[in-house]
Amino acid sequence: MRFTVIGGGPAGLGAAISVKRALGPRAEVTVHDRRDPGQDGFGLILSPRTVARYAALGFAWAQEVAGSTASWGGLAVLSAREPVTVAGHPARAVARSLLVGAMRREARSLGCALVDGAEADEADFPDADGVVDARGARHRAFTLAEVEAGTEEVHHVWYATDRRFPCLTFVLVETGAGVLTAHTYPYGPDRSAFIVEGPASAWRAVLGGRRGPDDGARLRAAVRSAFAEVLAGHELLGAATRLRSFRTRTAPRWRTGRRVLIGDAAHSAHFSVGSGTTMALDDALSLAEHLRDAPDVATGMDGYAAVRRPETGRVQALGRRSAAWWASLPARWSELSEAELAWSLVTRTGQGTTSRLRVDNPSLHDELVARARKRPVAGAGGARAVRYPEDPGAAAALAAPGPVEVLVDRLDAATRVGLVDLLERTAEHDVLRGRRSVALRVRPGDRDWAEAQLLAGRVSAVGTGAP
């Protein structure tokens, strides 16, 4: 069987390696990449479990990069107000060039052919039994002139820096017209990713009046100036000339004829959850396993899509939730202390409990409890009780004025994500200002999670008992 892979990043190379390992000499695999070797971007986040799992399965690339990853525990939130560090949250990142290089070596050792430096499409390979499309997502790019003309998007730009940050770090800068945030994480001895995101109004503020020989120089100068304190003289690396707006992408069909999509070509999740590379690698392994066990290529591709679509959908939901938190940051920026903001960030996707916080960050826990007790609380008399997620009127009740008690009987992962999103969209702002009472009633075993929402400022009271 002949397989053509279009795209030579982790998704495409992962597919080539996995298919060749699964099918052995039955498979003839060729990878086509429009870029030349060495044009391999910045750093990629990989969870420690992902690297360990693929190394245990015998993937040479995972064994090779395991010692080259930058690992950390915890995250930091930095602003002009007060720096906060939250322990826990272990992660790893690796230079994309190192990961791609290791994968290319393994692909060649298995007998895969690599063709670089030319565009390719399915029609170019009429003799292929299967075509794996791993060309990634295409997010809309805006020129600086378009941004200044008045777009209202949330924009981002990718850079790296030769300053090595010690852990996942979020640097918040108030521009006078909105907050710009640098998402940074180390991926090498002297390298960190430096992804800057914020509303168009904030970008206009830092770009205003700034001139340069071209858009790339002007954009880099604006970012360097806005984040001068944290960069501390270190360089910004990269040649970006435009600002981009992220869109969560889910292809309606993953297989069309002999062609199948994997990685960002099939699905994308916001970069703030750091799951894109892991999802792509898991796609590749699943596709290979289904091709190995299926009676024909089409059946194998359909089996892969049926399994992976719901799995990636759950990660995309976390990405949408995370992106919504960042987009709504201005609404809580002036209401929360730096410690409360950090905890709101940690719990934005429905994760986090007060017991874990107490163990990992006792001083932060005590500060958050003290601040929660000092918040103004509106009267709760005559509160309307709604059940979530069963009650179709829950969203309307939370959006309307007046006290509400939210009763939650089933607190699974999807319910946590959905409830955090609903509370932030409808009630959080009034709760933080003491204008409204929103209580959360859960079963006793879920109180730990519910109290985490109280500390984050999403609800004003927590109760237990049979909802």
mmCIF file of N, CA, C and O in Angstrom, residues 19 140 160:
data_model
loop_
_atom_site.group_PDB
_atom_site.id
_atom_site.type_symbol
_atom_site.label_atom_id
_atom_site.label_comp_id
_atom_site.label_asym_id
_atom_site.label_seq_id
_atom_site.Cartn_x
_atom_site.Cartn_y
_atom_site.Cartn_z
ATOM 1 N N VAL A 19 2.337 4.813 10.831
ATOM 2 C CA VAL A 19 1.832 3.919 9.782
ATOM 3 C C VAL A 19 2.900 2.904 9.393
ATOM 4 O O VAL A 19 2.620 1.702 9.235
ATOM 5 N N ARG A 140 -6.818 33.411 10.130
ATOM 6 C CA ARG A 140 -6.811 34.650 9.375
ATOM 7 C C ARG A 140 -5.699 35.579 9.847
ATOM 8 O O ARG A 140 -5.487 35.758 11.047
ATOM 9 N N ALA A 160 9.804 34.263 19.698
ATOM 10 C CA ALA A 160 10.584 33.615 20.748
ATOM 11 C C ALA A 160 11.479 34.690 21.346
ATOM 12 O O ALA A 160 11.568 35.812 20.823
#
